[in-house]
PDB file of C-alpha atoms in Angstrom:
ATOM      1  CA  UNK A   1     -20.738 -37.001  16.537  1.00 51.00           C
ATOM      2  CA  UNK A   2     -20.646 -33.705  14.650  1.00 66.00           C
ATOM      3  CA  UNK A   3     -21.750 -33.762  11.002  1.00 75.00           C
ATOM      4  CA  UNK A   4     -19.393 -32.257   8.437  1.00 84.00           C
ATOM      5  CA  UNK A   5     -21.128 -30.157   5.799  1.00 86.00           C
ATOM      6  CA  UNK A   6     -19.917 -29.234   2.339  1.00 86.00           C
ATOM      7  CA  UNK A   7     -20.769 -26.484  -0.148  1.00 84.00           C
ATOM      8  CA  UNK A   8     -20.115 -25.629  -3.784  1.00 81.00           C
ATOM      9  CA  UNK A   9     -16.478 -24.607  -4.248  1.00 80.00           C
ATOM     10  CA  UNK A  10     -15.090 -26.711  -1.382  1.00 85.00           C
ATOM     11  CA  UNK A  11     -11.889 -28.594  -2.198  1.00 86.00           C
ATOM     12  CA  UNK A  12     -12.212 -32.215  -1.109  1.00 90.00           C
ATOM     13  CA  UNK A  13     -10.675 -35.673  -1.150  1.00 91.00           C
ATOM     14  CA  UNK A  14     -12.659 -38.555  -2.657  1.00 90.00           C
ATOM     15  CA  UNK A  15     -10.389 -41.486  -1.705  1.00 92.00           C
ATOM     16  CA  UNK A  16     -12.652 -44.236  -3.106  1.00 88.00           C
ATOM     17  CA  UNK A  17     -12.283 -42.821  -6.619  1.00 87.00           C
ATOM     18  CA  UNK A  18      -9.143 -40.685  -6.933  1.00 88.00           C
ATOM     19  CA  UNK A  19      -5.969 -39.433  -5.236  1.00 89.00           C
ATOM     20  CA  UNK A  20      -6.341 -35.841  -6.472  1.00 89.00           C
ATOM     21  CA  UNK A  21      -8.030 -32.922  -4.729  1.00 88.00           C
ATOM     22  CA  UNK A  22     -11.442 -32.243  -6.325  1.00 88.00           C
ATOM     23  CA  UNK A  23     -13.721 -29.202  -6.425  1.00 85.00           C
ATOM     24  CA  UNK A  24     -17.359 -29.569  -5.408  1.00 84.00           C
ATOM     25  CA  UNK A  25     -19.710 -28.264  -8.075  1.00 83.00           C
ATOM     26  CA  UNK A  26     -23.423 -27.529  -8.216  1.00 78.00           C
ATOM     27  CA  UNK A  27     -25.455 -30.557  -9.334  1.00 71.00           C
ATOM     28  CA  UNK A  28     -27.427 -29.342 -12.346  1.00 69.00           C
ATOM     29  CA  UNK A  29     -29.767 -32.367 -12.508  1.00 65.00           C
ATOM     30  CA  UNK A  30     -33.490 -32.303 -11.724  1.00 51.00           C
ATOM     31  CA  UNK A  31     -33.076 -33.724  -8.202  1.00 54.00           C
ATOM     32  CA  UNK A  32     -30.570 -31.115  -6.993  1.00 51.00           C
ATOM     33  CA  UNK A  33     -32.600 -30.481  -3.828  1.00 56.00           C
ATOM     34  CA  UNK A  34     -31.873 -34.092  -2.797  1.00 59.00           C
ATOM     35  CA  UNK A  35     -28.222 -34.216  -3.881  1.00 64.00           C
ATOM     36  CA  UNK A  36     -27.142 -30.605  -4.429  1.00 73.00           C
ATOM     37  CA  UNK A  37     -23.426 -31.288  -4.974  1.00 82.00           C
ATOM     38  CA  UNK A  38     -21.368 -33.247  -7.469  1.00 81.00           C
ATOM     39  CA  UNK A  39     -17.776 -33.991  -8.310  1.00 83.00           C
ATOM     40  CA  UNK A  40     -16.839 -34.327 -11.970  1.00 78.00           C
ATOM     41  CA  UNK A  41     -13.822 -36.580 -12.488  1.00 77.00           C
ATOM     42  CA  UNK A  42     -12.366 -35.906 -15.927  1.00 73.00           C
ATOM     43  CA  UNK A  43     -10.062 -38.540 -17.367  1.00 67.00           C
ATOM     44  CA  UNK A  44      -8.783 -38.784 -20.953  1.00 68.00           C
ATOM     45  CA  UNK A  45     -11.892 -40.293 -22.549  1.00 71.00           C
ATOM     46  CA  UNK A  46     -14.585 -40.157 -19.892  1.00 72.00           C
ATOM     47  CA  UNK A  47     -16.271 -37.965 -17.320  1.00 76.00           C
ATOM     48  CA  UNK A  48     -17.645 -39.474 -14.129  1.00 80.00           C
ATOM     49  CA  UNK A  49     -20.194 -37.378 -12.228  1.00 83.00           C
ATOM     50  CA  UNK A  50     -20.562 -38.365  -8.575  1.00 86.00           C
ATOM     51  CA  UNK A  51     -23.676 -36.894  -6.979  1.00 85.00           C
ATOM     52  CA  UNK A  52     -23.453 -36.079  -3.262  1.00 86.00           C
ATOM     53  CA  UNK A  53     -25.568 -34.766  -0.420  1.00 84.00           C
ATOM     54  CA  UNK A  54     -24.447 -31.668   1.510  1.00 85.00           C
ATOM     55  CA  UNK A  55     -22.973 -33.932   4.208  1.00 86.00           C
ATOM     56  CA  UNK A  56     -20.688 -35.749   1.730  1.00 87.00           C
ATOM     57  CA  UNK A  57     -22.728 -38.918   1.193  1.00 87.00           C
ATOM     58  CA  UNK A  58     -23.999 -40.549  -2.001  1.00 86.00           C
ATOM     59  CA  UNK A  59     -27.397 -40.908  -0.294  1.00 84.00           C
ATOM     60  CA  UNK A  60     -28.800 -40.300   3.179  1.00 79.00           C
ATOM     61  CA  UNK A  61     -28.341 -43.931   4.268  1.00 82.00           C
ATOM     62  CA  UNK A  62     -24.660 -44.278   3.308  1.00 87.00           C
ATOM     63  CA  UNK A  63     -21.375 -43.216   4.884  1.00 89.00           C
ATOM     64  CA  UNK A  64     -19.554 -39.975   4.147  1.00 90.00           C
ATOM     65  CA  UNK A  65     -17.216 -40.523   1.167  1.00 90.00           C
ATOM     66  CA  UNK A  66     -15.592 -37.091   0.818  1.00 91.00           C
ATOM     67  CA  UNK A  67     -13.341 -35.163   3.181  1.00 91.00           C
ATOM     68  CA  UNK A  68     -12.229 -31.532   3.182  1.00 90.00           C
ATOM     69  CA  UNK A  69      -8.782 -31.122   1.582  1.00 90.00           C
ATOM     70  CA  UNK A  70      -6.828 -30.089   4.680  1.00 90.00           C
ATOM     71  CA  UNK A  71      -3.319 -30.908   5.880  1.00 89.00           C
ATOM     72  CA  UNK A  72      -4.831 -32.973   8.715  1.00 93.00           C
ATOM     73  CA  UNK A  73      -7.018 -35.042   6.361  1.00 92.00           C
ATOM     74  CA  UNK A  74      -4.094 -35.472   3.944  1.00 92.00           C
ATOM     75  CA  UNK A  75      -2.020 -36.930   6.764  1.00 94.00           C
ATOM     76  CA  UNK A  76      -4.844 -39.236   7.955  1.00 94.00           C
ATOM     77  CA  UNK A  77      -5.638 -40.519   4.454  1.00 93.00           C
ATOM     78  CA  UNK A  78      -1.944 -41.087   3.712  1.00 93.00           C
ATOM     79  CA  UNK A  79      -1.645 -43.148   6.909  1.00 94.00           C
ATOM     80  CA  UNK A  80      -4.791 -45.157   6.089  1.00 92.00           C
ATOM     81  CA  UNK A  81      -3.725 -45.739   2.469  1.00 90.00           C
ATOM     82  CA  UNK A  82       0.105 -45.744   2.409  1.00 92.00           C
ATOM     83  CA  UNK A  83       0.172 -47.129  -1.144  1.00 90.00           C
ATOM     84  CA  UNK A  84      -1.704 -44.077  -2.520  1.00 89.00           C
ATOM     85  CA  UNK A  85       0.080 -40.759  -3.040  1.00 91.00           C
ATOM     86  CA  UNK A  86      -2.697 -38.251  -2.262  1.00 90.00           C
ATOM     87  CA  UNK A  87      -2.315 -34.765  -3.706  1.00 88.00           C
ATOM     88  CA  UNK A  88      -1.424 -32.215  -1.016  1.00 88.00           C
ATOM     89  CA  UNK A  89      -3.978 -29.460  -0.412  1.00 86.00           C
ATOM     90  CA  UNK A  90      -3.027 -26.001  -1.619  1.00 80.00           C
ATOM     91  CA  UNK A  91      -1.710 -23.717   1.060  1.00 74.00           C
ATOM     92  CA  UNK A  92      -3.785 -20.731   2.105  1.00 75.00           C
ATOM     93  CA  UNK A  93      -3.298 -17.606   0.050  1.00 78.00           C
ATOM     94  CA  UNK A  94      -1.807 -14.544   1.734  1.00 84.00           C
ATOM     95  CA  UNK A  95      -0.781 -11.015   0.833  1.00 89.00           C
ATOM     96  CA  UNK A  96      -0.263 -10.344  -2.863  1.00 90.00           C
ATOM     97  CA  UNK A  97      -1.362 -13.846  -3.929  1.00 88.00           C
ATOM     98  CA  UNK A  98      -4.649 -13.380  -2.072  1.00 88.00           C
ATOM     99  CA  UNK A  99      -5.067  -9.889  -3.540  1.00 90.00           C
ATOM    100  CA  UNK A 100      -4.526 -11.232  -7.083  1.00 91.00           C
ATOM    101  CA  UNK A 101      -7.329 -13.730  -6.572  1.00 87.00           C
ATOM    102  CA  UNK A 102      -9.720 -11.202  -5.027  1.00 89.00           C
ATOM    103  CA  UNK A 103      -8.937  -8.363  -7.473  1.00 90.00           C
ATOM    104  CA  UNK A 104      -9.025 -10.464 -10.633  1.00 86.00           C
ATOM    105  CA  UNK A 105     -12.544  -9.390 -11.645  1.00 85.00           C
ATOM    106  CA  UNK A 106     -13.341  -6.453  -9.390  1.00 90.00           C
ATOM    107  CA  UNK A 107     -11.796  -3.654  -7.378  1.00 93.00           C
ATOM    108  CA  UNK A 108     -10.693  -4.315  -3.792  1.00 93.00           C
ATOM    109  CA  UNK A 109      -9.470  -2.187  -0.909  1.00 93.00           C
ATOM    110  CA  UNK A 110      -5.781  -2.925  -0.253  1.00 94.00           C
ATOM    111  CA  UNK A 111      -2.526  -1.540   1.052  1.00 92.00           C
ATOM    112  CA  UNK A 112      -0.041  -1.303  -1.826  1.00 95.00           C
ATOM    113  CA  UNK A 113       3.705  -0.993  -2.349  1.00 95.00           C
ATOM    114  CA  UNK A 114       6.309  -1.421  -5.097  1.00 93.00           C
ATOM    115  CA  UNK A 115       8.747  -3.456  -2.990  1.00 93.00           C
ATOM    116  CA  UNK A 116       7.069  -6.073  -0.753  1.00 93.00           C
ATOM    117  CA  UNK A 117       3.978  -7.249   1.101  1.00 91.00           C
ATOM    118  CA  UNK A 118       5.635  -6.267   4.369  1.00 91.00           C
ATOM    119  CA  UNK A 119       6.091  -2.659   3.234  1.00 92.00           C
ATOM    120  CA  UNK A 120       2.511  -2.596   1.918  1.00 92.00           C
ATOM    121  CA  UNK A 121       1.241  -3.672   5.370  1.00 88.00           C
ATOM    122  CA  UNK A 122       2.999  -0.671   6.930  1.00 88.00           C
ATOM    123  CA  UNK A 123       1.199   1.938   4.792  1.00 86.00           C
ATOM    124  CA  UNK A 124      -1.459   3.997   6.541  1.00 84.00           C
ATOM    125  CA  UNK A 125      -3.617   4.613   3.448  1.00 88.00           C
ATOM    126  CA  UNK A 126      -5.420   1.777   1.687  1.00 89.00           C
ATOM    127  CA  UNK A 127      -6.243   2.141  -2.005  1.00 93.00           C
ATOM    128  CA  UNK A 128      -8.968   0.770  -4.266  1.00 95.00           C
ATOM    129  CA  UNK A 129      -7.190  -1.382  -6.860  1.00 96.00           C
ATOM    130  CA  UNK A 130      -7.825  -4.044  -9.480  1.00 95.00           C
ATOM    131  CA  UNK A 131      -5.272  -6.602 -10.698  1.00 95.00           C
ATOM    132  CA  UNK A 132      -4.214  -6.310 -14.344  1.00 93.00           C
ATOM    133  CA  UNK A 133      -3.041  -9.686 -15.710  1.00 88.00           C
ATOM    134  CA  UNK A 134      -1.409  -8.034 -18.723  1.00 90.00           C
ATOM    135  CA  UNK A 135       0.863  -5.679 -16.765  1.00 91.00           C
ATOM    136  CA  UNK A 136       1.045  -7.905 -13.641  1.00 92.00           C
ATOM    137  CA  UNK A 137       0.329  -4.884 -11.458  1.00 95.00           C
ATOM    138  CA  UNK A 138      -2.421  -3.646  -9.183  1.00 96.00           C
ATOM    139  CA  UNK A 139      -3.916  -0.474 -10.656  1.00 96.00           C
ATOM    140  CA  UNK A 140      -6.214   2.332  -9.550  1.00 94.00           C
ATOM    141  CA  UNK A 141      -8.786   3.845 -11.913  1.00 93.00           C
ATOM    142  CA  UNK A 142      -6.355   6.754 -12.376  1.00 94.00           C
ATOM    143  CA  UNK A 143      -3.638   4.389 -13.629  1.00 93.00           C
ATOM    144  CA  UNK A 144      -1.310   4.300 -10.601  1.00 95.00           C
ATOM    145  CA  UNK A 145       0.420   0.903 -10.424  1.00 96.00           C
ATOM    146  CA  UNK A 146       1.935  -1.287  -7.694  1.00 95.00           C
ATOM    147  CA  UNK A 147       3.444  -4.748  -7.728  1.00 95.00           C
ATOM    148  CA  UNK A 148       2.382  -5.717  -4.187  1.00 95.00           C
ATOM    149  CA  UNK A 149      -0.988  -5.446  -2.455  1.00 95.00           C
ATOM    150  CA  UNK A 150      -2.348  -6.717   0.863  1.00 93.00           C
ATOM    151  CA  UNK A 151      -6.164  -6.874   0.976  1.00 92.00           C
ATOM    152  CA  UNK A 152      -8.034  -4.918   3.622  1.00 87.00           C
ATOM    153  CA  UNK A 153     -11.291  -5.903   5.278  1.00 78.00           C
ATOM    154  CA  UNK A 154     -13.986  -3.664   6.731  1.00 72.00           C
ATOM    155  CA  UNK A 155     -15.073  -4.718  10.207  1.00 73.00           C
ATOM    156  CA  UNK A 156     -18.570  -4.380  11.676  1.00 71.00           C
ATOM    157  CA  UNK A 157     -17.619  -1.221  13.565  1.00 72.00           C
ATOM    158  CA  UNK A 158     -16.368   0.477  10.376  1.00 67.00           C
ATOM    159  CA  UNK A 159     -12.638   0.087  10.910  1.00 67.00           C
ATOM    160  CA  UNK A 160     -10.300  -1.413   8.317  1.00 66.00           C
ATOM    161  CA  UNK A 161      -8.003  -4.334   9.053  1.00 68.00           C
ATOM    162  CA  UNK A 162      -5.478  -6.367   7.070  1.00 63.00           C
ATOM    163  CA  UNK A 163      -6.766  -9.759   5.936  1.00 62.00           C
ATOM    164  CA  UNK A 164      -4.723 -12.689   7.149  1.00 56.00           C
ATOM    165  CA  UNK A 165      -5.469 -15.448   4.622  1.00 50.00           C
ATOM    166  CA  UNK A 166      -8.157 -17.218   2.625  1.00 47.00           C
ATOM    167  CA  UNK A 167      -8.811 -20.806   1.681  1.00 40.00           C
TER     168      UNK A 167
END
């Protein structure tokens, strides 16, 4: 049986403790080489820190207790626990939504347009842009602005391609 591995930033289900999708964080305790991950469950008056190994267990001799937050796992958990309404995983980001996430703190290479993602994809020239939360536009260093941007990706052979999606 193949072992599932997890890393910091993964979105997961923890059905024994909660119905919401949780983010895996870095365990900042002394023994982080043994249990490098943790989930912090924040309720009104308490915080519960659940320490986990990279394969989703509380210790090496226990069963996996977390599962990646995917549509497939949502369906399986909902069938196993019909009385619990598990939070649906977020859909994968595409086009402008993906570009906003990637260009929030740094410049990215993207195709841009003022009308739609589809029109941006049809442009032959990609631009280096950063997303401005104040103006809600993608901007170049020279101040040119666009409402839509589709991120580009450099391939190993030096060509540029449109990114499909990100999780």
